[in-house]
mmCIF file of C-alpha atoms in Angstrom:
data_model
loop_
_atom_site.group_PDB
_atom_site.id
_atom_site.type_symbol
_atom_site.label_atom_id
_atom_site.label_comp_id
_atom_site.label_asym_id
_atom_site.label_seq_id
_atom_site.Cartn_x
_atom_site.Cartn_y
_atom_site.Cartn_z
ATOM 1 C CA UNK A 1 54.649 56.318 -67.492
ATOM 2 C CA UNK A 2 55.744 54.161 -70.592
ATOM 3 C CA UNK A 3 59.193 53.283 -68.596
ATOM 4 C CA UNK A 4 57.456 53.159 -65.270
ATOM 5 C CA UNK A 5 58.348 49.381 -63.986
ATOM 6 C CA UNK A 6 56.208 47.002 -63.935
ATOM 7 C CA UNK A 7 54.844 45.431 -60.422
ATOM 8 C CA UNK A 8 55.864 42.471 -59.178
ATOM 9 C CA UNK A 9 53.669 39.426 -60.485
ATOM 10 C CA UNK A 10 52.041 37.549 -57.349
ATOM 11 C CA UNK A 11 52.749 33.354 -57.751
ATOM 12 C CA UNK A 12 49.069 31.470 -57.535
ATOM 13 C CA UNK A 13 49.059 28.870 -55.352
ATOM 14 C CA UNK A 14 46.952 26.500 -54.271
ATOM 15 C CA UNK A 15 44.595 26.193 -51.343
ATOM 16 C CA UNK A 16 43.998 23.148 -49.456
ATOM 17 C CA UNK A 17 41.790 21.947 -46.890
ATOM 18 C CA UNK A 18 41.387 19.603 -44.120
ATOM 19 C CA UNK A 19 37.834 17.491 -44.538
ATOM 20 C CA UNK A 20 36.942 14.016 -43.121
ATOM 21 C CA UNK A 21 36.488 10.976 -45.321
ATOM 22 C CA UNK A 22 35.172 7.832 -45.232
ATOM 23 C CA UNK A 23 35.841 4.855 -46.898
ATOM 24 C CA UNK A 24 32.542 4.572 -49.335
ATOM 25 C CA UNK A 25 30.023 1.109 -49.221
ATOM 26 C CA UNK A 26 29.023 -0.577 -52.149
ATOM 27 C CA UNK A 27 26.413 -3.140 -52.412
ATOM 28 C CA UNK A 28 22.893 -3.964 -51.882
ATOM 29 C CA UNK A 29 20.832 -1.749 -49.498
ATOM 30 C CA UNK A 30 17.422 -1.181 -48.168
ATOM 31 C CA UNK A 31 17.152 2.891 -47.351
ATOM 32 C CA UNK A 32 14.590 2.797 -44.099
ATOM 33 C CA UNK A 33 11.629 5.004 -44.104
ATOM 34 C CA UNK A 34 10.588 7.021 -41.153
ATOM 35 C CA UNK A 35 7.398 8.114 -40.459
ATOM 36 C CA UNK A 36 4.664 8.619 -37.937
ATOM 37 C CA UNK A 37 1.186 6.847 -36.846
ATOM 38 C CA UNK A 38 -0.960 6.211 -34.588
ATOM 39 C CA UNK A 39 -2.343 2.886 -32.192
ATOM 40 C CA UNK A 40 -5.785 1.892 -33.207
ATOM 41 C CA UNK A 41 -8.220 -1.561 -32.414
ATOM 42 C CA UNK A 42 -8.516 -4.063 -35.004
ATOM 43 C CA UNK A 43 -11.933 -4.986 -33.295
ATOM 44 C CA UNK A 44 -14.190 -2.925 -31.105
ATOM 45 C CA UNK A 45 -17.290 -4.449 -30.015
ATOM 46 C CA UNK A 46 -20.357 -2.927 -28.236
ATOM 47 C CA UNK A 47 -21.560 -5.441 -25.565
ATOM 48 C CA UNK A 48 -25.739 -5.673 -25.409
ATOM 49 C CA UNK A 49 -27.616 -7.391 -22.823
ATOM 50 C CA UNK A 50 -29.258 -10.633 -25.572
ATOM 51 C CA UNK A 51 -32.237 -10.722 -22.730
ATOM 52 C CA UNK A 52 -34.410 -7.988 -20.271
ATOM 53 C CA UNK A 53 -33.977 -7.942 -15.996
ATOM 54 C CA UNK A 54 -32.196 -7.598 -13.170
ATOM 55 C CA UNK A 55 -28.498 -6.875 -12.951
ATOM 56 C CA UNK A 56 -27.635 -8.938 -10.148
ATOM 57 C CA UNK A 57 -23.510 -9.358 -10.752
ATOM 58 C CA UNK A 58 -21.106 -6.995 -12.968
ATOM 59 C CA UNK A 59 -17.225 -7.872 -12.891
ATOM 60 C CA UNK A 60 -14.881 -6.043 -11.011
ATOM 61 C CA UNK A 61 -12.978 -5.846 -14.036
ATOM 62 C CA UNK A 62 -15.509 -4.233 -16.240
ATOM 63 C CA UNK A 63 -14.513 -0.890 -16.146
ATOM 64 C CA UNK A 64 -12.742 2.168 -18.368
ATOM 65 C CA UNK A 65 -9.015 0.539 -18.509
ATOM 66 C CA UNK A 66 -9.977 -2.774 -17.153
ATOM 67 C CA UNK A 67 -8.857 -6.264 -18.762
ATOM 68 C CA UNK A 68 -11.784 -9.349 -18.666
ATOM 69 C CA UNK A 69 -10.451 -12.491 -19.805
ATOM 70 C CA UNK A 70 -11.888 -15.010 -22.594
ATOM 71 C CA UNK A 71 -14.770 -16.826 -21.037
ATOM 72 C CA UNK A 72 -15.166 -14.217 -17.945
ATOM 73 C CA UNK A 73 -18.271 -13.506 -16.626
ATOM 74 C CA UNK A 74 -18.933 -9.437 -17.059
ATOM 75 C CA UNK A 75 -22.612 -9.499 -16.319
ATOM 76 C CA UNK A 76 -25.012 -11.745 -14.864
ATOM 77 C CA UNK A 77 -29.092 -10.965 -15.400
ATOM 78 C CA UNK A 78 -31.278 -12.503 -12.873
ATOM 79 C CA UNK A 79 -32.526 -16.334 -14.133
ATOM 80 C CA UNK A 80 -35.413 -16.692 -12.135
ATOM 81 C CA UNK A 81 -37.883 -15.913 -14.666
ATOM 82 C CA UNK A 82 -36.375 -17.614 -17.527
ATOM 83 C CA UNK A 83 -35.462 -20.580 -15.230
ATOM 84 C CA UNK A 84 -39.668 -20.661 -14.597
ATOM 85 C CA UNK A 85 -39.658 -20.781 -18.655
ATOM 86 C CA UNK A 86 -37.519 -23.263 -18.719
ATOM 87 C CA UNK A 87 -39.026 -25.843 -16.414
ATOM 88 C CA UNK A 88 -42.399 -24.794 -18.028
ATOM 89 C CA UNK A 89 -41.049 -25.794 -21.278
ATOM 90 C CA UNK A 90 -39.828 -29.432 -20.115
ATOM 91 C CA UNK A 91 -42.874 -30.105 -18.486
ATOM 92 C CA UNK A 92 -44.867 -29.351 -21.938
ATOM 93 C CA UNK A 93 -42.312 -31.694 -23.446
ATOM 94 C CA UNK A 94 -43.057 -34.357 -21.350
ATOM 95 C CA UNK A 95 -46.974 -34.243 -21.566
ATOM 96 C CA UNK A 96 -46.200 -34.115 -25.506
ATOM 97 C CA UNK A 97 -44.278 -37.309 -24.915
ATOM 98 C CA UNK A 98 -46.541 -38.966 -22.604
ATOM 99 C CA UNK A 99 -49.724 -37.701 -25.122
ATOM 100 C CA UNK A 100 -47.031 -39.637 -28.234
ATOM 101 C CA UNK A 101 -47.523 -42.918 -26.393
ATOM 102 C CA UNK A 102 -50.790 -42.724 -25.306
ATOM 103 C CA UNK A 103 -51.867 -41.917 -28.917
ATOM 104 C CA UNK A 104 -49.394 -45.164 -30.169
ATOM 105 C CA UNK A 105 -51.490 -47.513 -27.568
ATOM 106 C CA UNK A 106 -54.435 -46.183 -29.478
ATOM 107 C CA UNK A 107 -53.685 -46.756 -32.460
ATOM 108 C CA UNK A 108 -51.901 -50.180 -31.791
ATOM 109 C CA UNK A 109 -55.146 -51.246 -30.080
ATOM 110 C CA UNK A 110 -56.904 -49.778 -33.812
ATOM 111 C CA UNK A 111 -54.651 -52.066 -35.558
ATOM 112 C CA UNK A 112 -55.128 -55.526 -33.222
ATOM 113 C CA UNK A 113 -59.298 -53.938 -33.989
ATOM 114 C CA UNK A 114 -59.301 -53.917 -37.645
ATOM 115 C CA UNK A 115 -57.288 -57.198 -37.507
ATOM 116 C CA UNK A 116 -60.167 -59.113 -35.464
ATOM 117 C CA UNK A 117 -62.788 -57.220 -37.607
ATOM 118 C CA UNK A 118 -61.578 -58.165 -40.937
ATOM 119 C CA UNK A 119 -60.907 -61.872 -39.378
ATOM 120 C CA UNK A 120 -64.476 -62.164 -38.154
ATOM 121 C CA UNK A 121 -66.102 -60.521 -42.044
ATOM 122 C CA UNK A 122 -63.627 -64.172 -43.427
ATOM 123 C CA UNK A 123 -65.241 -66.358 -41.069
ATOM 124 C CA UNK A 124 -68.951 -64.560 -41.399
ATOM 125 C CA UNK A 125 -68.084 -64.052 -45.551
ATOM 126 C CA UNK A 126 -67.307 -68.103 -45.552
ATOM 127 C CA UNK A 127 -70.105 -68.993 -43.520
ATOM 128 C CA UNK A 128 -72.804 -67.086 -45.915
ATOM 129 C CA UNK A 129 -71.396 -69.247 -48.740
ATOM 130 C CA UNK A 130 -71.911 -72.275 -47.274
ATOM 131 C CA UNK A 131 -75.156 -71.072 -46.289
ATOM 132 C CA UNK A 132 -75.719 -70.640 -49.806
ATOM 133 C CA UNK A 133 -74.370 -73.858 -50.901
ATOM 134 C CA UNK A 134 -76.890 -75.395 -48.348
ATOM 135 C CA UNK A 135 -79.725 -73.599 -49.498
ATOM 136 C CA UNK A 136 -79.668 -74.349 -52.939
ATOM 137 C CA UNK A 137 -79.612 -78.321 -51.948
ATOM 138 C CA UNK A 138 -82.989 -77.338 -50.173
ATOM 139 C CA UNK A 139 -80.902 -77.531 -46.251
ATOM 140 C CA UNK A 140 -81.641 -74.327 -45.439
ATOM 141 C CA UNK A 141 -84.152 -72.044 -45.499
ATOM 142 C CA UNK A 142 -84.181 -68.416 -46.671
ATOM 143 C CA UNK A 143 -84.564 -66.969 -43.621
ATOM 144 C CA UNK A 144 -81.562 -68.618 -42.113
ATOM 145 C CA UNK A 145 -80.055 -67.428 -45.294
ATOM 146 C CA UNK A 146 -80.825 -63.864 -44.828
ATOM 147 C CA UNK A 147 -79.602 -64.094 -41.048
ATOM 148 C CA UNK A 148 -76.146 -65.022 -42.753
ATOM 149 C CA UNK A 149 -76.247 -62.324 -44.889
ATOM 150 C CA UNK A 150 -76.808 -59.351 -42.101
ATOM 151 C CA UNK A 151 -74.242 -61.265 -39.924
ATOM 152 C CA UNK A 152 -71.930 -60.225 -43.161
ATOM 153 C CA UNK A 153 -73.486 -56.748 -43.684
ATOM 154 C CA UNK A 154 -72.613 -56.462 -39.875
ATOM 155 C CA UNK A 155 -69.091 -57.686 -40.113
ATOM 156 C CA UNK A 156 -68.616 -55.260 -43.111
ATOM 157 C CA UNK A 157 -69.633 -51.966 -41.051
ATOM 158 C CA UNK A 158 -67.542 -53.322 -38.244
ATOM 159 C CA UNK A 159 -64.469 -53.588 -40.528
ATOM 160 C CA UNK A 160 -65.281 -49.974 -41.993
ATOM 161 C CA UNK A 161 -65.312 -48.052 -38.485
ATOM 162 C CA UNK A 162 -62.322 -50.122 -37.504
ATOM 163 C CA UNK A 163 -60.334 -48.697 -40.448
ATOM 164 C CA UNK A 164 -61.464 -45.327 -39.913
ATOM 165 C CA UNK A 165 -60.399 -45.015 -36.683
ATOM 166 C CA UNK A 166 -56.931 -46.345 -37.352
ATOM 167 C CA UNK A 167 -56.923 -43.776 -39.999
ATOM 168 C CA UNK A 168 -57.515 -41.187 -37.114
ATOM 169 C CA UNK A 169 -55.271 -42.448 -34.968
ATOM 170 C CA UNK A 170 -52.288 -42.994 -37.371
ATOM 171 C CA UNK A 171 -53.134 -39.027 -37.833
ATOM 172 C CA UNK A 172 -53.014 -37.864 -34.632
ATOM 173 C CA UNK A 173 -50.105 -39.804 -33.669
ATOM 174 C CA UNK A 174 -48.581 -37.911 -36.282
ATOM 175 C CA UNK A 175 -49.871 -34.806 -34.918
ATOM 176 C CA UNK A 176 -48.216 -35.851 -31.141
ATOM 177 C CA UNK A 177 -45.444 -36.624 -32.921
ATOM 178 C CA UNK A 178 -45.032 -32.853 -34.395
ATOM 179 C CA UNK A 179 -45.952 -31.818 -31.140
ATOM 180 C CA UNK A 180 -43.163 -33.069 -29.688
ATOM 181 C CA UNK A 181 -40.722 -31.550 -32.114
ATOM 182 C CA UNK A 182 -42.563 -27.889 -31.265
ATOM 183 C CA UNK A 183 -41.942 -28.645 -27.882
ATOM 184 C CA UNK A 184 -38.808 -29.642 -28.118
ATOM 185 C CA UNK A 185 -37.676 -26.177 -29.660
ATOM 186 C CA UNK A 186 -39.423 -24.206 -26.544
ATOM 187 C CA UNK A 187 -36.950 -26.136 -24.491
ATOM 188 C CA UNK A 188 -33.944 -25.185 -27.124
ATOM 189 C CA UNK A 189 -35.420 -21.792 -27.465
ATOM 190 C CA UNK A 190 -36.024 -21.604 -23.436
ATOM 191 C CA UNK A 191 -32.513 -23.004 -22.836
ATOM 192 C CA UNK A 192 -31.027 -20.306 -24.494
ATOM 193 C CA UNK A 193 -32.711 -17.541 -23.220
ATOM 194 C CA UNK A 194 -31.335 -18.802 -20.058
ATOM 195 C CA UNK A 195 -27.811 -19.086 -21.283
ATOM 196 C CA UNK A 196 -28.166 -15.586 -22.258
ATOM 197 C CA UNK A 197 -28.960 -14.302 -18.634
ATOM 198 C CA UNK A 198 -24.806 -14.724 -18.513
ATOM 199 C CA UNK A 199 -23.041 -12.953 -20.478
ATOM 200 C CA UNK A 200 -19.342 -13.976 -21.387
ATOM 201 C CA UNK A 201 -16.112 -11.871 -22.972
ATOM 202 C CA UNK A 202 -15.640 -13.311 -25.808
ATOM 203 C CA UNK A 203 -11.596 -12.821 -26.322
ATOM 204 C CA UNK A 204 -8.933 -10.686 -24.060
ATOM 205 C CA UNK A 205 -10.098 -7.182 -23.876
ATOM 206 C CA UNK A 206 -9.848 -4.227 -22.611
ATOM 207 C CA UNK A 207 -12.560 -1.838 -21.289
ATOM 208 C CA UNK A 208 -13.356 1.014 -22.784
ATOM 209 C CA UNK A 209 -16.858 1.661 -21.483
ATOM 210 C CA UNK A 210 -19.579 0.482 -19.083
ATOM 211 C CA UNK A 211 -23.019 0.979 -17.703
ATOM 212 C CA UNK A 212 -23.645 -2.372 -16.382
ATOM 213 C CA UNK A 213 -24.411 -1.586 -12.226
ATOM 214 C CA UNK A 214 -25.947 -4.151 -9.715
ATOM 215 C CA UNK A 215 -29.802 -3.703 -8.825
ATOM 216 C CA UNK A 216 -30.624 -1.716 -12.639
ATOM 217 C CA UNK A 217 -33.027 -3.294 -15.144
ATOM 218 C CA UNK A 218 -31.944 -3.615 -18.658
ATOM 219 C CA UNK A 219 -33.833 -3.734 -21.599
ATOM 220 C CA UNK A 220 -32.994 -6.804 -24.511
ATOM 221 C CA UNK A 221 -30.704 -5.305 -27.064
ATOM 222 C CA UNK A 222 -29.696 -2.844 -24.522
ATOM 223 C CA UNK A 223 -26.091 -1.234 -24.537
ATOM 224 C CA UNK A 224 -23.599 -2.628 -21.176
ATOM 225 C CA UNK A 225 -20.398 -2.219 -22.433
ATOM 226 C CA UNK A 226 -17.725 -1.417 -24.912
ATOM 227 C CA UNK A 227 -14.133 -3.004 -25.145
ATOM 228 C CA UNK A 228 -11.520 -3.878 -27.738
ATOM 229 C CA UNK A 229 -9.202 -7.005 -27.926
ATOM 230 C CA UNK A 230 -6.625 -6.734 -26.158
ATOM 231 C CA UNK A 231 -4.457 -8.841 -28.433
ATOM 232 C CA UNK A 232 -5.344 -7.011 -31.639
ATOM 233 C CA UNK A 233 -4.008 -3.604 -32.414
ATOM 234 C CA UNK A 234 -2.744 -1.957 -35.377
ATOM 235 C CA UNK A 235 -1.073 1.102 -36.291
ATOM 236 C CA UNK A 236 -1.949 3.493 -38.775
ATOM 237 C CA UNK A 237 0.495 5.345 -41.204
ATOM 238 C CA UNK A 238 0.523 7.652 -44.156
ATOM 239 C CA UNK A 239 3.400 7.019 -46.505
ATOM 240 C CA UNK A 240 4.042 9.627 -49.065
ATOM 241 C CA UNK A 241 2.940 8.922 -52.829
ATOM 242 C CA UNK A 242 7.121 8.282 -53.743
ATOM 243 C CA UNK A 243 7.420 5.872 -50.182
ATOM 244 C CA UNK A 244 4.078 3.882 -51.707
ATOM 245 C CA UNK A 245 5.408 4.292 -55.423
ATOM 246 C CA UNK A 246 8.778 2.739 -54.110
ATOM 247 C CA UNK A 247 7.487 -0.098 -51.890
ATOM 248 C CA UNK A 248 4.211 -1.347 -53.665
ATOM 249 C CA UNK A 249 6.315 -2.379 -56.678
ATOM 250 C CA UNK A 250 9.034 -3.820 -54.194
ATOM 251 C CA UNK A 251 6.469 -5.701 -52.211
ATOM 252 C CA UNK A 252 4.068 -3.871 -49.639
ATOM 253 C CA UNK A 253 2.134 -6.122 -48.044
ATOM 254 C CA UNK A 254 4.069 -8.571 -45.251
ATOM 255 C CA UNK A 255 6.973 -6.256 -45.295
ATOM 256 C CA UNK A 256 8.182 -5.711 -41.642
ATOM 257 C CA UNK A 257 8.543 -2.508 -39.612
ATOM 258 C CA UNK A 258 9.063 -0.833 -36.223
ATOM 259 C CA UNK A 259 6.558 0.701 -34.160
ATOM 260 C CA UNK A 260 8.532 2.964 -31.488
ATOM 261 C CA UNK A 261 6.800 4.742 -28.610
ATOM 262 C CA UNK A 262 9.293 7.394 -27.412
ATOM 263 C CA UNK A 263 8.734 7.130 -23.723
ATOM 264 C CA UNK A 264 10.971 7.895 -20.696
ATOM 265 C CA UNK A 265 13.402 5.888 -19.760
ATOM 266 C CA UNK A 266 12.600 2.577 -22.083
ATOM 267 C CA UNK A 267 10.370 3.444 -25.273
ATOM 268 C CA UNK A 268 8.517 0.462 -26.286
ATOM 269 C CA UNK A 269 9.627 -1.070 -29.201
ATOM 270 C CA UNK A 270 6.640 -3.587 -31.165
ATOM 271 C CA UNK A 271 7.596 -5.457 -34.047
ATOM 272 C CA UNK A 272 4.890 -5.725 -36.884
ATOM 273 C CA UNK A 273 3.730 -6.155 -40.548
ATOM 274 C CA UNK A 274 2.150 -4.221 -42.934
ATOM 275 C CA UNK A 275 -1.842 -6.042 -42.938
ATOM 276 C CA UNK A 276 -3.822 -3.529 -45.888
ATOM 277 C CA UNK A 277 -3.600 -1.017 -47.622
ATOM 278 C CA UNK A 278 -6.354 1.869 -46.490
ATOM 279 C CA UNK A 279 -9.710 1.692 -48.125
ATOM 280 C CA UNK A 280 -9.500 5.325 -49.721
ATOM 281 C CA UNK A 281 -6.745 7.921 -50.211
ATOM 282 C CA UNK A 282 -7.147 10.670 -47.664
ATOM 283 C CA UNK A 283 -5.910 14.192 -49.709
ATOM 284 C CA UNK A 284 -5.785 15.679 -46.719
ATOM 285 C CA UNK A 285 -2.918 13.480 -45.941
ATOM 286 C CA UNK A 286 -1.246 14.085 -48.368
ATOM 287 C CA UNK A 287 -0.001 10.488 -48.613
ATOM 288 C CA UNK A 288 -1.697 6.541 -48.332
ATOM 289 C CA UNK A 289 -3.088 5.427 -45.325
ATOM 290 C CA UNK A 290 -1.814 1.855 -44.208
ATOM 291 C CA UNK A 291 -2.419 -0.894 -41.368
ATOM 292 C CA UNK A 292 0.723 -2.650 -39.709
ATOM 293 C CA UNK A 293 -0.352 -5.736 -37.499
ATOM 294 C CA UNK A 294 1.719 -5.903 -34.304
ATOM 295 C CA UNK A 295 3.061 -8.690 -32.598
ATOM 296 C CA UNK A 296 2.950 -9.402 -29.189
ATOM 297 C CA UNK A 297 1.072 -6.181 -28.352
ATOM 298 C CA UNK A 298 -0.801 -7.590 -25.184
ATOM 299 C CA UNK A 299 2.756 -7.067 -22.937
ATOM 300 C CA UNK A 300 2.951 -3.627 -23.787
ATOM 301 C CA UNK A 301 1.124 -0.994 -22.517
ATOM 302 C CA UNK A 302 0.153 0.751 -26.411
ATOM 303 C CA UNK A 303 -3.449 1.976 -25.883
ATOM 304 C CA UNK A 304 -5.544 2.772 -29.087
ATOM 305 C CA UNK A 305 -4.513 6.534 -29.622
ATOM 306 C CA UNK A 306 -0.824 6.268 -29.127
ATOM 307 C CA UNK A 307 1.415 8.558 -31.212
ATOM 308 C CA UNK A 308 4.211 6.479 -32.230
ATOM 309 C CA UNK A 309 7.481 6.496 -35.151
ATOM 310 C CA UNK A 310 7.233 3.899 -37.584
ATOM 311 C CA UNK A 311 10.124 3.131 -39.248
ATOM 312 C CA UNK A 312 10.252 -0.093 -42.027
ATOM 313 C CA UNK A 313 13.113 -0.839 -44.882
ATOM 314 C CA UNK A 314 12.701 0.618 -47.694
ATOM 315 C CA UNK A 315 13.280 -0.677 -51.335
ATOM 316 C CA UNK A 316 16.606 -2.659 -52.007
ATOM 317 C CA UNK A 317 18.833 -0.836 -54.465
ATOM 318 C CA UNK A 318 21.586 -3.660 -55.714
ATOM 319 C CA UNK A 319 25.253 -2.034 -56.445
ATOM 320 C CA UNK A 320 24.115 1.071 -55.146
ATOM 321 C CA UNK A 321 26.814 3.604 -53.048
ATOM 322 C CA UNK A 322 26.344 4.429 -49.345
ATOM 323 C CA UNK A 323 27.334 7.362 -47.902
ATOM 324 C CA UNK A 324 26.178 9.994 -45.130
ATOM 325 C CA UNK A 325 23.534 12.523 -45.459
ATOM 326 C CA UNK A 326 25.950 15.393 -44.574
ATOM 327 C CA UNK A 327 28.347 14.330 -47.399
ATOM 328 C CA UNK A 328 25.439 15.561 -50.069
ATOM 329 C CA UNK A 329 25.219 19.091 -51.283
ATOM 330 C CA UNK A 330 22.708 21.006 -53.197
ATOM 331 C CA UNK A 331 21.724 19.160 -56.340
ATOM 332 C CA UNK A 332 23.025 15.925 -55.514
ATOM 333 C CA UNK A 333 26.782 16.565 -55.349
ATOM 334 C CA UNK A 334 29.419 15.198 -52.971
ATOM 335 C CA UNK A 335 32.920 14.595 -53.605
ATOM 336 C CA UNK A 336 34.618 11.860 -54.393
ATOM 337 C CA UNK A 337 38.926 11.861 -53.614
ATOM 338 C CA UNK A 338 41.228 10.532 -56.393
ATOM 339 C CA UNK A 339 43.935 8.248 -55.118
ATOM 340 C CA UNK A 340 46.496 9.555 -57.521
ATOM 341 C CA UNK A 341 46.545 13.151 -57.143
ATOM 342 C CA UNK A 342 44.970 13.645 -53.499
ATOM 343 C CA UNK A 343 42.266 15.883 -54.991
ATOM 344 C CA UNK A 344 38.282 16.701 -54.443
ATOM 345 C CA UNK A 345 36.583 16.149 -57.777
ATOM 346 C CA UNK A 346 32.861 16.614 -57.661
ATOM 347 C CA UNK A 347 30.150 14.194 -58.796
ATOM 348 C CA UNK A 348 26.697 13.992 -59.146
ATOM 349 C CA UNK A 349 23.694 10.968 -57.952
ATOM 350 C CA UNK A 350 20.102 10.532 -58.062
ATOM 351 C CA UNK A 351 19.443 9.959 -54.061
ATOM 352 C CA UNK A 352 16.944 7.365 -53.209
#
């Protein structure tokens, strides 16, 4: 066995394989972030008849999926009985008004009264003191005296009931006067009402409900409709707790996504930017709700319920190395090829 010969040694060699390569990117980049959401109304408002009656005109447009314009008529109440009000109002204005100047001929009459009254106690007043004047130089008698003095007394009394009466009317032209305004605000109030019989969208919207129909009486305050403006929709998005950790410090708020709807042949593509933040952290989520504000959305035919892909830029990582997802192995590894000797040497990264 000792002088058995030995086998032949086998030469290692080396194995070598074809792979692809690309030339890697340095610089500054933005990773984007994909996720999913879905279309919701920034504004949906329940339309209620502000007065009761008659329906007596609803839109053609006001129905599930229709589209009234700002400043379109939706519903129209009957005005006949608030038109009555109306006119009933104006003509209690007027008698206010016409009661206001009947009441300020009274009471300039009660001034041009106490005027003459307290002209006729001067000429009375001077009369009794000459009177007296004449009496002491033994001219006149007392009795002629005496008539002086209850001419006087008279003119007194007169002055008195002249002054009171001015005093009343100065009050109750005040009182016409707030009259007037009481009336005035039936008319505004009245006005109103009327006004009210019509009722008006206020913005671009789009149906979502109605019970408005020709010939039925509503109640005041009662429900007609339900829509959402048309021009106002958001999407809603859950970004994980690392996508928020990443972004919030980078900027959140502004930042400017993609709202895809995957349809057949054309998706529809809406540009937007993130509006708020949620108002409380769903765990069921497992991420943080936020509201993108999109652009533009009236051309499109997004609906509030909408699945859709959001996809924004991430946070920008300066003199950071680009390469392809399928170049990265288990634990961060790829492989890098050194110029001089042709060969794979493996290296390690902390993938953002």
């Amino acid at each position: 066995i000792e002088n058995r010969e030995q086998p032949p040694e086998r030469t290692a060699f080396e194995r070598s394989f074809t792979v692809e390569t690309i030339p890697a990117t340095q610089g500054t980049f933005a990773p984007a972030i994909s996720t999913f959401g879905e279309i919701v109304a920034e504004q949906v408002i329940n339309v209620r008849a502000p007065v009761a009656g008659k329906i007596v005109f609803v839109s053609d447009n006001l129905r599930a999926g229709g589209l009234v314009r700002a400043g379109e008529i939706i519903v129209q109440v009957d005005r006949f009985d608030y038109e009555s009000a109306l006119a009933d109002a104006l003509s209690a204005l007027e008698d206010a008004r016409l009661a206001l100047r009947e009441a300020e001929e009274q009471l300039r009459i009660s001034r041009l009264n106490v005027d003459f009254a307290a002209s006729s106690l001067e000429l009375a007043t001077a009369d009794l003191n000459r009177a007296k004047a004449l009496f002491d130089a033994g001219s006149v008698t007392s009795q002629q005296l005496e008539a002086r003095e209850l001419v006087v007394s008279q003119r007194e009394q007169t002055l008195r009931q002249a002054e009171s009466s001015l005093v009343l009317l100065e009050t109750t032209v005040r009182r016409r006067a707030t009259a007037i305004l009481t009336a005035e605000r039936r008319v505004e109030t009245a006005q109103r009402t009327l006004d009210e019989t019509t009722i008006i969208a206020p913005f671009d919207a789009i149906v979502v409900s109605n019970t408005a129909v020709p010939g039925t009486i509503v109640s005041q305050n009662e429900a007609v409709a339900s829509f959402y403006d048309a021009n106002a929709l958001e999407a809603r998005f859950t970004l994980s707790e690392q996508q928020f950790g990443l972004l919030i410090s980078d900027g959140l708020i502004g930042r400017t996504l993609e709202v895809i709807w995957d349809i057949e042949p054309d998706p529809v593509v809406v540009a937007g930017t993130v509006a708020r933040i949620g108002a409380q952290v769903n765990a069921s989520l497992g991420g943080i709700e936020l509201f993108a504000h999109l652009e533009n959305v009236a051309a499109t035919p997004l609906r509030p319920g909408t699945f859709v892909a959001i996809a924004l830029s991430g946070k920008e990582f300066e003199n950071a190395l680009r390469i392809p997802e399928t170049a990265l192995y288990e634990g961060g590894h790829f492989y890098v090829i050194d110029r001089k000797s042709t060969r794979l040497n493996s290296s390690h990264t902390d993938i953002s």
